[in-house]
mmCIF file with all atom_site columns, C-alpha atoms in Angstrom:
data_model
loop_
_atom_site.group_PDB
_atom_site.id
_atom_site.type_symbol
_atom_site.label_atom_id
_atom_site.label_alt_id
_atom_site.label_comp_id
_atom_site.label_asym_id
_atom_site.label_entity_id
_atom_site.label_seq_id
_atom_site.pdbx_PDB_ins_code
_atom_site.Cartn_x
_atom_site.Cartn_y
_atom_site.Cartn_z
_atom_site.occupancy
_atom_site.B_iso_or_equiv
_atom_site.pdbx_formal_charge
_atom_site.auth_seq_id
_atom_site.auth_comp_id
_atom_site.auth_asym_id
_atom_site.auth_atom_id
_atom_site.pdbx_PDB_model_num
ATOM 1  C CA . UNK A 1 1  ? 96.191  75.012 80.317  1.00 48.00 ? 1  UNK A CA 1
ATOM 2  C CA . UNK A 1 2  ? 98.608  78.362 81.007  1.00 65.00 ? 2  UNK A CA 1
ATOM 3  C CA . UNK A 1 3  ? 97.265  80.340 78.123  1.00 76.00 ? 3  UNK A CA 1
ATOM 4  C CA . UNK A 1 4  ? 98.920  77.572 75.772  1.00 79.00 ? 4  UNK A CA 1
ATOM 5  C CA . UNK A 1 5  ? 96.724  76.611 72.642  1.00 87.00 ? 5  UNK A CA 1
ATOM 6  C CA . UNK A 1 6  ? 96.638  73.829 69.999  1.00 87.00 ? 6  UNK A CA 1
ATOM 7  C CA . UNK A 1 7  ? 98.867  76.252 67.223  1.00 90.00 ? 7  UNK A CA 1
ATOM 8  C CA . UNK A 1 8  ? 101.820 76.526 70.451  1.00 89.00 ? 8  UNK A CA 1
ATOM 9  C CA . UNK A 1 9  ? 101.607 72.667 71.583  1.00 85.00 ? 9  UNK A CA 1
ATOM 10 C CA . UNK A 1 10 ? 101.869 71.304 67.915  1.00 89.00 ? 10 UNK A CA 1
ATOM 11 C CA . UNK A 1 11 ? 105.224 74.056 67.610  1.00 91.00 ? 11 UNK A CA 1
ATOM 12 C CA . UNK A 1 12 ? 106.306 72.646 71.004  1.00 87.00 ? 12 UNK A CA 1
ATOM 13 C CA . UNK A 1 13 ? 106.013 69.190 69.805  1.00 85.00 ? 13 UNK A CA 1
ATOM 14 C CA . UNK A 1 14 ? 107.859 69.638 66.748  1.00 89.00 ? 14 UNK A CA 1
ATOM 15 C CA . UNK A 1 15 ? 110.572 71.405 68.401  1.00 90.00 ? 15 UNK A CA 1
ATOM 16 C CA . UNK A 1 16 ? 111.373 68.452 70.855  1.00 86.00 ? 16 UNK A CA 1
ATOM 17 C CA . UNK A 1 17 ? 110.909 66.182 67.790  1.00 86.00 ? 17 UNK A CA 1
ATOM 18 C CA . UNK A 1 18 ? 113.930 67.915 66.142  1.00 89.00 ? 18 UNK A CA 1
ATOM 19 C CA . UNK A 1 19 ? 116.100 68.532 69.070  1.00 88.00 ? 19 UNK A CA 1
ATOM 20 C CA . UNK A 1 20 ? 115.262 64.731 70.659  1.00 86.00 ? 20 UNK A CA 1
ATOM 21 C CA . UNK A 1 21 ? 114.817 62.828 67.501  1.00 87.00 ? 21 UNK A CA 1
ATOM 22 C CA . UNK A 1 22 ? 111.047 60.407 67.281  1.00 84.00 ? 22 UNK A CA 1
ATOM 23 C CA . UNK A 1 23 ? 113.380 57.173 68.677  1.00 89.00 ? 23 UNK A CA 1
ATOM 24 C CA . UNK A 1 24 ? 114.006 59.466 71.903  1.00 89.00 ? 24 UNK A CA 1
ATOM 25 C CA . UNK A 1 25 ? 110.677 61.233 72.011  1.00 85.00 ? 25 UNK A CA 1
ATOM 26 C CA . UNK A 1 26 ? 108.459 58.392 74.561  1.00 88.00 ? 26 UNK A CA 1
ATOM 27 C CA . UNK A 1 27 ? 111.318 58.320 77.037  1.00 90.00 ? 27 UNK A CA 1
ATOM 28 C CA . UNK A 1 28 ? 111.479 62.161 77.226  1.00 87.00 ? 28 UNK A CA 1
ATOM 29 C CA . UNK A 1 29 ? 107.626 62.384 77.396  1.00 86.00 ? 29 UNK A CA 1
ATOM 30 C CA . UNK A 1 30 ? 107.740 59.703 80.272  1.00 93.00 ? 30 UNK A CA 1
ATOM 31 C CA . UNK A 1 31 ? 110.093 61.913 82.544  1.00 92.00 ? 31 UNK A CA 1
ATOM 32 C CA . UNK A 1 32 ? 107.626 64.761 81.492  1.00 88.00 ? 32 UNK A CA 1
ATOM 33 C CA . UNK A 1 33 ? 104.859 63.026 82.745  1.00 92.00 ? 33 UNK A CA 1
ATOM 34 C CA . UNK A 1 34 ? 106.777 61.916 86.029  1.00 96.00 ? 34 UNK A CA 1
ATOM 35 C CA . UNK A 1 35 ? 107.819 65.408 86.431  1.00 93.00 ? 35 UNK A CA 1
ATOM 36 C CA . UNK A 1 36 ? 104.411 66.995 86.547  1.00 91.00 ? 36 UNK A CA 1
ATOM 37 C CA . UNK A 1 37 ? 102.706 63.471 88.490  1.00 94.00 ? 37 UNK A CA 1
ATOM 38 C CA . UNK A 1 38 ? 105.620 65.023 91.523  1.00 94.00 ? 38 UNK A CA 1
ATOM 39 C CA . UNK A 1 39 ? 104.631 68.599 91.074  1.00 93.00 ? 39 UNK A CA 1
ATOM 40 C CA . UNK A 1 40 ? 100.820 67.679 91.588  1.00 93.00 ? 40 UNK A CA 1
ATOM 41 C CA . UNK A 1 41 ? 101.000 65.356 94.289  1.00 94.00 ? 41 UNK A CA 1
ATOM 42 C CA . UNK A 1 42 ? 103.221 68.144 96.183  1.00 93.00 ? 42 UNK A CA 1
ATOM 43 C CA . UNK A 1 43 ? 100.660 71.040 95.470  1.00 94.00 ? 43 UNK A CA 1
ATOM 44 C CA . UNK A 1 44 ? 98.188  68.191 96.744  1.00 94.00 ? 44 UNK A CA 1
ATOM 45 C CA . UNK A 1 45 ? 99.834  67.959 100.099 1.00 94.00 ? 45 UNK A CA 1
ATOM 46 C CA . UNK A 1 46 ? 100.898 71.481 100.698 1.00 95.00 ? 46 UNK A CA 1
ATOM 47 C CA . UNK A 1 47 ? 97.047  72.258 99.562  1.00 95.00 ? 47 UNK A CA 1
ATOM 48 C CA . UNK A 1 48 ? 96.144  69.130 102.310 1.00 96.00 ? 48 UNK A CA 1
ATOM 49 C CA . UNK A 1 49 ? 98.432  70.872 105.231 1.00 96.00 ? 49 UNK A CA 1
ATOM 50 C CA . UNK A 1 50 ? 97.149  74.133 104.438 1.00 96.00 ? 50 UNK A CA 1
ATOM 51 C CA . UNK A 1 51 ? 93.764  72.917 104.984 1.00 96.00 ? 51 UNK A CA 1
ATOM 52 C CA . UNK A 1 52 ? 94.320  70.884 108.438 1.00 96.00 ? 52 UNK A CA 1
ATOM 53 C CA . UNK A 1 53 ? 95.926  74.739 109.544 1.00 95.00 ? 53 UNK A CA 1
ATOM 54 C CA . UNK A 1 54 ? 92.906  76.517 108.669 1.00 96.00 ? 54 UNK A CA 1
ATOM 55 C CA . UNK A 1 55 ? 90.685  74.219 110.194 1.00 95.00 ? 55 UNK A CA 1
ATOM 56 C CA . UNK A 1 56 ? 92.442  74.135 113.496 1.00 94.00 ? 56 UNK A CA 1
ATOM 57 C CA . UNK A 1 57 ? 92.620  77.757 113.444 1.00 93.00 ? 57 UNK A CA 1
ATOM 58 C CA . UNK A 1 58 ? 88.731  77.942 112.736 1.00 92.00 ? 58 UNK A CA 1
ATOM 59 C CA . UNK A 1 59 ? 88.334  75.334 115.682 1.00 90.00 ? 59 UNK A CA 1
ATOM 60 C CA . UNK A 1 60 ? 90.191  77.989 117.687 1.00 87.00 ? 60 UNK A CA 1
ATOM 61 C CA . UNK A 1 61 ? 87.906  80.796 116.693 1.00 87.00 ? 61 UNK A CA 1
ATOM 62 C CA . UNK A 1 62 ? 84.904  78.960 117.263 1.00 87.00 ? 62 UNK A CA 1
ATOM 63 C CA . UNK A 1 63 ? 85.945  78.039 120.606 1.00 85.00 ? 63 UNK A CA 1
ATOM 64 C CA . UNK A 1 64 ? 86.696  81.681 121.356 1.00 84.00 ? 64 UNK A CA 1
ATOM 65 C CA . UNK A 1 65 ? 83.596  82.902 120.384 1.00 82.00 ? 65 UNK A CA 1
ATOM 66 C CA . UNK A 1 66 ? 81.949  80.231 122.621 1.00 82.00 ? 66 UNK A CA 1
ATOM 67 C CA . UNK A 1 67 ? 84.141  81.076 125.492 1.00 79.00 ? 67 UNK A CA 1
ATOM 68 C CA . UNK A 1 68 ? 86.189  84.507 125.306 1.00 72.00 ? 68 UNK A CA 1
ATOM 69 C CA . UNK A 1 69 ? 88.670  83.248 128.493 1.00 74.00 ? 69 UNK A CA 1
ATOM 70 C CA . UNK A 1 70 ? 89.245  80.064 126.582 1.00 63.00 ? 70 UNK A CA 1
ATOM 71 C CA . UNK A 1 71 ? 92.864  79.648 125.662 1.00 64.00 ? 71 UNK A CA 1
ATOM 72 C CA . UNK A 1 72 ? 94.186  77.673 122.716 1.00 59.00 ? 72 UNK A CA 1
ATOM 73 C CA . UNK A 1 73 ? 96.511  74.555 123.240 1.00 60.00 ? 73 UNK A CA 1
ATOM 74 C CA . UNK A 1 74 ? 99.384  76.717 121.643 1.00 59.00 ? 74 UNK A CA 1
ATOM 75 C CA . UNK A 1 75 ? 98.597  79.869 123.909 1.00 63.00 ? 75 UNK A CA 1
ATOM 76 C CA . UNK A 1 76 ? 98.777  77.245 127.370 1.00 64.00 ? 76 UNK A CA 1
ATOM 77 C CA . UNK A 1 77 ? 102.099 75.909 125.572 1.00 64.00 ? 77 UNK A CA 1
ATOM 78 C CA . UNK A 1 78 ? 103.743 79.516 125.429 1.00 64.00 ? 78 UNK A CA 1
ATOM 79 C CA . UNK A 1 79 ? 102.594 80.390 128.664 1.00 60.00 ? 79 UNK A CA 1
ATOM 80 C CA . UNK A 1 80 ? 104.749 77.299 130.412 1.00 59.00 ? 80 UNK A CA 1
ATOM 81 C CA . UNK A 1 81 ? 107.470 77.673 128.379 1.00 59.00 ? 81 UNK A CA 1
#
């Protein structure tokens, strides 16, 4: 996990408790958890989009291998503009 071990996590936890106090700790941890969850969802969405684009490119490559004269839909659209 980012090169952070147990001793580092303990020190970070103690610093957070000192600055925020134990009574505000649950709220702070909930906010941190929400941020990490949002980041995870965002990166997952980006990865899905990248995979879709890769699949489109691979599909076009396979079509070109089967028929070298085949134009992709993108190429056809470029010629019509």
